[in-house]
Amino acid sequence: MPRTPEQAYSELLRRMKERTLLASCAGLLGWDERTYMPRQGANLRAEQAALLARMVHEMLTAPAIGLLLEEVENSRLVEDPQSDAAVNVREIRRQYDRAVKLPRTLVEELARASTLGQQAWQEARSRSDFASFAPHLRKLVQLKREEAQAVGFKGAAYDALLDDYEPGETTASLRWLFAELRAELVPLVEQAAEGKVRACSNILRREYDADRQQIVCQAVAAAIGFDFDAGRLDVTTHPFCSGLGPGDVRLTTRYNPVQFSEGFFGTLHEVGHGLYEQGLPAEHYGTPLGEACSLGIHESQSRMWENLVGRSAPFWRHWFPRLRQVFWEPLRDVKLDDWLLAVNEVKRSFIRIEADETTYNLHIILRFELEQALIHGDLSADEVPAAWNEGFKKTLGLTPPDDAHGCLQDIHWSAGLFGYFPTYTLGNLYAAQFMEQARQDLGDLDAAFERGDFLTLKSWLNDKIHRHGKRYLAPELCQRVTGKPLSPQPLLRHLRNKVARLS
Ligand code: CO
């Protein structure tokens, strides 16, 4: 007897859940690799990871998945595009098509090129020697162009790469958004740089005992709603958030004993990601409805807590007196106003990950322009340093002293990650637009922050964003939450207000 569509659908979900479980084992090994694994465990871990990655890939690309998808797609189960089945099938189809369209040889070549690329990049960056990295970049660009051709696209080839991180987003719409953002940011940064902002950031570079920083960070994480019975916060070199599944979300951070903000805002950032992971619907674990919407939406959650809440005056009106009790020595001569200036400094700099909230998006826009040109064949790998320096001068008014402080600073391209950078700026844009809406929906949020109530905002995010998983594509989610399509204006309003307050 042939199976019913219901049976096909539950078999499809069973297979996807098994795949997610296996991937979560790989995730746990990855977390261990970056926290507690002894150094000599690296080779064994690489073999474990490669085996699991292959099995996870095979579970998605099994011919049975294609057959099951077809059976469900041709049934009344998906008649209502908003139904759970329709959403899950839409998203599994997207992943499946992408995975099976890529020839095995291309997948293997990309894996090899990105491993070699990252090694070469590390070496090249330490010596600021772009020439030694150029052949790797050339190869990676060529393979990513092949990937775009294999996956297919309607508009620009770059769309096919973007789609992997930000489904539903297009190059054309990003160009429009980013052009508007850039046109207003460039003069705003100039104004801030020329403004008579008192230099207070040296307050942040005093001695802040790392153990005490950890106590502060844990207290703040708990106060904004991170559940330590369903997650951990550990120490590592490169902070990250790894959502293994319901009840187990791993965050990592690092504490610099002579610089306060790195550890503090880095932790707030990861906690924002962690709240999203903890807020995903457990009953849909293993299916797209139980997964985060997109990288841009994920980043909006981290940026909201890091920047829009964590650098605001009401937040510090609550926390600064408490911070001063823990760090009496470095803070005894510091007033709240000086502290606010210090954590909100606007300063043009070369390195993206050190950039402040106002200049940050200009770093991303430059990368977005260059990687489009690379993928569309308008720029060759060898021309990258010159194009970078010229673009940097135009957007940020500075000329990098060398390529290590310029086009060699990020790992992304060496790892084959093209189309990833824009999700950082999308995160900032979504965060600001969601925040304006939260303020409308929730009344006086500033008063809430000032009395230490952060759970009102956290519950709003749970309800409006987290619990929907992948039900809506990011642009649609934005429309539903805020009643409008994504616009650069909320972020620009926030930054203009901030610069006006600082000047
Ligand atoms: Co992030």
XYZ file of C-alpha atoms and ligand atoms in Angstrom:
504
model
C 0.000 0.000 0.000
C 1.435 3.427 -0.935
C 2.080 5.730 1.974
C -0.169 8.686 2.661
C 1.151 12.274 2.442
C 0.932 12.408 6.251
C 3.194 9.378 6.487
C 5.601 10.873 3.971
C 5.690 14.126 5.917
C 6.397 12.463 9.248
C 9.124 10.313 7.657
C 10.650 13.486 6.208
C 10.635 15.158 9.628
C 12.045 12.040 11.299
C 15.002 12.076 8.907
C 15.556 15.807 9.320
C 15.455 15.492 13.085
C 18.038 12.713 13.041
C 20.216 14.893 10.847
C 19.897 17.807 13.261
C 20.757 15.543 16.202
C 23.891 14.349 14.444
C 24.805 17.946 13.531
C 24.359 18.933 17.181
C 26.915 16.259 18.146
C 29.324 17.879 15.687
C 28.422 21.229 17.266
C 29.262 19.972 20.735
C 32.612 18.649 19.512
C 33.228 22.021 17.886
C 32.481 23.815 21.162
C 34.849 21.488 22.999
C 37.537 22.061 20.362
C 37.441 25.801 21.036
C 37.223 25.618 24.840
C 38.686 22.597 26.629
C 40.215 20.185 24.088
C 43.913 19.507 24.709
C 46.132 20.731 21.903
C 47.195 17.272 20.818
C 43.567 16.316 20.281
C 43.396 18.418 17.104
C 44.039 15.650 14.571
C 41.525 13.256 16.100
C 38.971 16.074 16.311
C 39.511 16.973 12.642
C 38.765 13.354 11.668
C 35.692 13.225 13.901
C 34.420 16.485 12.468
C 35.009 15.447 8.852
C 33.177 12.134 9.364
C 30.183 13.810 10.999
C 30.060 16.553 8.355
C 29.962 13.924 5.607
C 27.199 11.971 7.341
C 25.136 15.123 7.945
C 25.528 16.067 4.282
C 24.530 12.575 3.110
C 21.429 12.597 5.288
C 20.228 15.756 3.528
C 21.083 14.703 -0.009
C 19.740 11.125 0.190
C 17.471 10.434 -2.827
C 14.719 9.465 -0.363
C 14.540 13.105 0.773
C 13.776 14.230 -2.790
C 11.006 11.638 -3.128
C 9.460 12.500 0.231
C 9.545 16.211 -0.596
C 7.732 15.578 -3.883
C 5.059 13.461 -2.227
C 4.298 16.122 0.341
C 4.537 18.986 -2.157
C 1.896 17.324 -4.340
C -0.527 16.918 -1.460
C -3.094 19.090 0.297
C -0.758 19.264 3.323
C 0.923 22.297 1.804
C -2.218 24.015 0.441
C -2.023 26.695 3.130
C 1.417 28.262 2.699
C 1.369 29.331 6.364
C 0.839 25.817 7.691
C 3.640 24.110 9.607
C 4.005 21.483 6.885
C 4.192 24.046 4.079
C 6.847 26.066 5.898
C 8.968 23.043 6.763
C 8.731 21.674 3.230
C 9.594 25.065 1.694
C 12.753 25.317 3.785
C 13.845 21.679 3.490
C 13.378 22.044 -0.282
C 15.618 25.115 -0.301
C 18.388 23.285 1.570
C 17.989 20.085 -0.431
C 18.078 21.812 -3.834
C 21.146 23.787 -2.936
C 22.910 20.671 -1.662
C 22.100 18.425 -4.627
C 22.751 21.069 -7.277
C 26.373 21.347 -6.216
C 28.515 18.733 -7.946
C 30.479 16.600 -5.509
C 33.765 17.640 -7.116
C 32.956 21.316 -6.570
C 32.076 20.714 -2.895
C 35.363 18.880 -2.373
C 37.384 21.488 -4.243
C 35.784 24.254 -2.185
C 36.527 22.448 1.073
C 40.163 21.983 0.054
C 40.576 25.532 -1.267
C 39.140 27.046 1.893
C 41.363 24.958 4.187
C 44.444 25.943 2.177
C 43.121 29.478 1.822
C 42.788 29.950 5.574
C 46.306 28.652 6.193
C 47.740 30.925 3.516
C 45.702 33.856 4.798
C 46.974 33.464 8.362
C 50.539 33.438 7.130
C 49.925 36.305 4.673
C 48.255 38.470 7.290
C 51.052 38.005 9.822
C 53.579 39.201 7.205
C 51.163 41.599 5.488
C 52.029 39.849 2.246
C 49.026 39.934 -0.060
C 50.912 38.433 -3.014
C 51.199 35.063 -1.264
C 47.443 34.992 -0.663
C 46.393 36.243 -4.115
C 46.440 32.837 -5.906
C 44.207 31.377 -3.179
C 41.775 34.250 -3.413
C 41.688 33.891 -7.218
C 40.898 30.191 -6.891
C 38.211 30.723 -4.238
C 36.481 33.434 -6.275
C 36.468 31.177 -9.312
C 34.956 28.293 -7.313
C 32.325 30.559 -5.756
C 31.385 31.784 -9.223
C 30.967 28.145 -10.251
C 28.867 27.582 -7.151
C 26.579 30.488 -8.087
C 26.176 29.085 -11.614
C 25.370 25.613 -10.252
C 22.834 26.885 -7.732
C 21.246 29.268 -10.244
C 19.868 32.776 -9.782
C 17.367 35.196 -11.284
C 19.092 38.559 -10.869
C 22.772 38.838 -10.003
C 25.127 35.864 -9.508
C 25.822 37.275 -6.031
C 22.172 36.495 -5.162
C 22.953 32.773 -5.239
C 25.661 33.207 -2.576
C 23.646 35.637 -0.453
C 20.759 33.163 -0.426
C 22.820 30.699 1.606
C 22.893 33.108 4.576
C 19.959 35.407 4.040
C 17.115 33.659 2.197
C 14.728 36.102 0.547
C 17.285 38.913 0.340
C 18.556 40.195 -3.011
C 21.634 42.041 -4.203
C 19.445 44.728 -5.771
C 17.618 45.470 -2.543
C 20.856 45.515 -0.538
C 22.431 47.929 -3.017
C 19.550 50.298 -2.502
C 19.549 49.977 1.312
C 23.302 50.316 1.616
C 23.525 53.290 -0.763
C 21.058 55.226 1.373
C 22.867 54.202 4.536
C 26.243 55.162 3.157
C 25.111 58.552 1.869
C 24.118 59.577 5.395
C 26.781 57.731 7.363
C 29.812 59.272 5.663
C 28.948 62.857 6.688
C 27.730 61.678 10.111
C 31.062 60.013 10.853
C 32.852 63.140 9.669
C 30.738 65.270 11.975
C 31.396 62.967 14.922
C 35.120 62.845 14.240
C 35.313 66.631 14.126
C 32.974 67.136 17.070
C 34.338 68.159 20.409
C 33.850 64.792 21.986
C 35.850 64.474 25.164
C 38.273 61.599 24.959
C 37.155 59.301 27.765
C 37.909 55.914 26.349
C 41.085 55.610 28.434
C 38.740 54.856 31.357
C 38.098 51.549 29.665
C 41.805 50.762 29.497
C 42.471 50.507 33.191
C 42.917 47.356 35.251
C 39.765 45.281 35.383
C 40.330 41.947 37.104
C 39.218 39.170 34.734
C 37.493 37.077 37.428
C 35.465 40.086 38.467
C 34.576 40.822 34.841
C 33.251 37.295 34.620
C 31.051 37.792 37.684
C 29.664 41.024 36.200
C 29.019 39.454 32.808
C 27.214 36.484 34.330
C 25.037 38.765 36.434
C 24.102 40.914 33.441
C 23.453 37.852 31.256
C 21.098 36.430 33.875
C 19.373 39.800 34.354
C 18.547 40.090 30.655
C 17.106 36.597 30.673
C 19.789 34.096 29.715
C 18.888 30.821 31.419
C 22.012 29.286 32.947
C 20.157 26.025 33.575
C 19.834 25.768 29.785
C 23.208 27.149 28.787
C 26.782 27.969 29.745
C 29.224 30.832 29.401
C 32.864 29.805 28.972
C 36.115 31.454 27.973
C 37.765 31.204 24.543
C 39.897 33.261 22.131
C 37.217 33.989 19.519
C 33.795 34.381 21.167
C 30.835 32.529 19.656
C 27.384 31.158 20.429
C 26.566 27.552 19.716
C 22.920 26.550 20.043
C 23.028 22.779 20.363
C 19.307 22.415 20.912
C 16.602 22.875 23.539
C 18.127 23.198 26.981
C 21.727 23.547 25.823
C 23.072 26.809 24.431
C 26.825 27.384 24.760
C 28.244 30.890 24.816
C 31.890 31.818 24.962
C 33.652 35.094 25.592
C 37.058 36.468 26.587
C 38.143 38.940 29.245
C 40.962 41.406 28.749
C 42.257 42.438 32.193
C 43.377 45.834 30.894
C 40.385 46.649 28.679
C 36.821 46.458 29.979
C 34.618 46.824 26.916
C 35.952 43.900 24.845
C 34.749 41.319 27.336
C 31.626 43.111 28.436
C 30.131 44.026 25.057
C 31.412 40.816 23.497
C 29.496 38.887 26.147
C 26.338 40.978 25.712
C 26.571 40.284 21.963
C 26.784 36.521 22.432
C 24.045 36.573 25.083
C 21.783 38.241 22.498
C 22.458 35.324 20.142
C 21.925 32.925 23.048
C 18.531 34.395 23.962
C 17.406 33.785 20.375
C 18.563 30.158 20.520
C 16.876 29.624 23.894
C 13.704 31.223 22.541
C 13.309 28.900 19.546
C 10.290 26.580 19.846
C 11.514 23.299 21.385
C 8.552 21.382 19.958
C 9.866 22.068 16.452
C 13.457 21.068 17.226
C 15.076 19.338 14.273
C 12.888 21.039 11.664
C 13.160 24.490 10.038
C 10.392 25.823 12.293
C 12.771 25.224 15.196
C 15.693 27.065 13.588
C 16.705 30.720 13.451
C 15.283 32.763 10.553
C 18.533 34.002 9.007
C 22.007 35.239 9.907
C 20.820 38.846 9.633
C 17.960 38.276 12.071
C 20.315 36.382 14.381
C 22.739 39.278 14.328
C 19.900 41.720 15.013
C 19.371 39.993 18.354
C 23.015 40.261 19.387
C 23.390 43.847 18.200
C 20.239 44.935 19.967
C 21.562 43.925 23.387
C 25.152 44.905 22.678
C 24.520 48.365 21.224
C 20.947 49.568 21.494
C 20.442 48.413 25.078
C 23.987 47.910 26.369
C 25.362 51.335 25.414
C 22.269 53.296 26.409
C 22.049 55.730 29.321
C 19.138 53.966 31.097
C 21.001 50.661 31.005
C 23.997 52.225 32.732
C 21.901 54.260 35.144
C 20.976 50.841 36.486
C 24.316 49.061 36.133
C 26.988 51.700 36.615
C 26.553 52.045 40.432
C 26.770 48.250 40.651
C 29.807 48.134 38.383
C 31.508 50.694 40.568
C 31.080 48.500 43.616
C 32.860 45.657 41.833
C 35.554 47.858 40.236
C 36.048 50.518 42.874
C 39.723 51.040 42.085
C 39.501 51.832 38.341
C 36.142 53.626 38.571
C 36.272 55.646 41.747
C 36.906 58.946 39.923
C 34.553 58.165 37.026
C 31.131 59.758 36.632
C 28.259 58.130 34.797
C 28.428 60.748 32.016
C 32.108 60.048 31.374
C 31.388 56.348 31.295
C 28.620 56.870 28.728
C 30.960 58.911 26.527
C 33.610 56.213 26.804
C 31.381 53.330 25.733
C 29.889 55.395 22.895
C 33.043 56.790 21.339
C 32.975 57.346 17.560
C 36.362 56.899 15.984
C 37.495 56.016 12.483
C 39.767 52.979 12.536
C 41.163 50.353 10.198
C 39.919 47.132 11.780
C 36.272 46.156 11.393
C 35.955 44.091 14.557
C 37.262 47.002 16.611
C 35.007 49.533 14.901
C 32.349 51.401 16.858
C 28.638 51.269 16.154
C 28.634 54.367 13.910
C 31.601 53.572 11.664
C 31.034 49.792 11.576
C 28.604 49.657 8.679
C 30.964 51.596 6.411
C 33.453 48.744 6.831
C 30.763 46.307 5.710
C 29.582 48.388 2.755
C 33.124 48.451 1.357
C 33.375 44.645 1.600
C 29.937 44.251 0.011
C 30.999 46.357 -2.977
C 34.310 44.543 -3.430
C 32.920 41.047 -3.190
C 30.176 41.786 -5.686
C 32.830 43.081 -8.080
C 34.896 39.919 -7.521
C 31.979 37.539 -8.052
C 30.673 39.447 -11.082
C 34.109 39.529 -12.677
C 34.576 43.307 -12.500
C 37.579 43.030 -10.211
C 40.424 40.519 -10.227
C 42.003 39.111 -7.063
C 45.263 40.981 -7.724
C 43.452 44.306 -7.861
C 41.928 43.871 -4.378
C 44.534 45.780 -2.288
C 44.390 48.871 -4.515
C 40.593 48.768 -4.706
C 40.377 48.276 -0.936
C 42.630 51.211 -0.132
C 40.863 53.495 -2.565
C 37.439 52.475 -1.246
C 38.567 52.837 2.362
C 39.811 56.353 1.732
C 36.491 57.249 0.105
C 34.273 55.785 2.843
C 36.332 56.225 5.996
C 38.818 58.891 4.999
C 41.889 56.853 5.940
C 44.546 54.928 4.037
C 45.519 51.610 5.648
C 49.238 51.473 6.529
C 49.496 47.935 5.104
C 47.310 45.068 3.854
C 47.197 43.413 7.286
C 45.256 46.507 8.386
C 43.395 46.481 5.082
C 42.193 43.722 2.794
C 43.887 40.920 4.745
C 42.223 41.589 8.096
C 39.209 39.242 7.864
C 39.160 35.463 7.637
C 35.902 35.321 5.604
C 37.132 35.345 2.000
C 39.910 32.877 2.774
C 37.240 30.475 4.063
C 35.090 30.931 0.941
C 32.498 33.031 2.764
C 31.259 35.446 0.103
C 27.841 37.033 0.689
C 28.248 36.774 4.457
C 29.405 40.308 5.329
C 26.103 42.034 4.453
C 24.333 40.020 7.154
C 26.220 42.022 9.797
C 24.790 45.306 8.555
C 21.376 43.736 8.017
C 21.567 42.759 11.687
C 22.193 46.372 12.692
C 19.349 47.605 10.499
C 16.853 45.016 11.725
C 17.889 45.627 15.340
C 17.175 49.363 15.103
C 13.848 48.852 13.349
C 12.729 46.196 15.868
C 13.807 48.443 18.737
C 11.689 51.358 17.495
C 8.731 49.002 17.310
C 9.400 47.581 20.786
C 9.421 51.121 22.156
C 6.046 51.765 20.516
C 4.554 48.496 21.752
C 5.956 48.488 25.271
C 5.678 52.079 26.434
C 8.512 53.548 28.458
C 11.295 51.031 27.911
C 13.915 53.443 29.234
C 12.178 53.527 32.597
C 12.103 49.736 32.592
C 15.851 49.497 31.836
C 16.603 52.029 34.524
C 14.888 49.921 37.165
C 16.696 46.838 35.902
C 13.760 45.353 34.018
C 15.138 43.812 30.832
C 12.734 40.908 30.715
C 9.944 43.045 29.243
C 12.021 43.519 26.093
C 13.267 39.936 26.142
C 9.691 38.569 26.302
C 8.678 40.840 23.419
C 11.535 39.430 21.333
C 10.532 35.876 22.315
C 7.008 36.552 21.146
C 7.637 38.616 18.005
C 10.773 36.942 16.651
C 12.197 33.897 18.442
C 9.192 31.597 18.565
C 8.585 31.810 14.804
C 11.757 30.000 13.795
C 11.939 29.978 10.003
C 8.174 30.460 9.529
C 8.746 33.764 7.699
C 11.626 34.883 5.529
C 13.475 37.798 7.099
C 11.874 40.579 4.974
C 8.421 39.168 5.738
C 9.191 38.837 9.459
C 10.256 42.483 9.490
C 7.040 43.521 7.767
C 4.947 41.541 10.263
C 6.764 42.789 13.355
C 7.114 46.449 12.366
C 4.432 46.915 9.716
C 7.065 48.186 7.265
C 9.762 46.835 4.981
C 13.337 47.132 6.200
C 14.650 50.704 6.018
C 17.973 52.289 6.966
C 16.169 55.175 8.677
C 15.654 53.692 12.187
C 19.384 52.965 12.487
C 20.278 56.388 11.098
C 17.881 58.050 13.557
C 19.518 56.165 16.416
C 23.049 57.069 15.297
C 22.196 60.726 14.593
C 20.688 61.059 18.094
C 23.726 59.461 19.592
C 26.218 61.667 17.751
C 24.179 64.752 18.649
C 24.319 63.756 22.333
C 28.071 63.235 22.169
C 28.964 66.445 20.354
Co 27.197 37.893 16.060
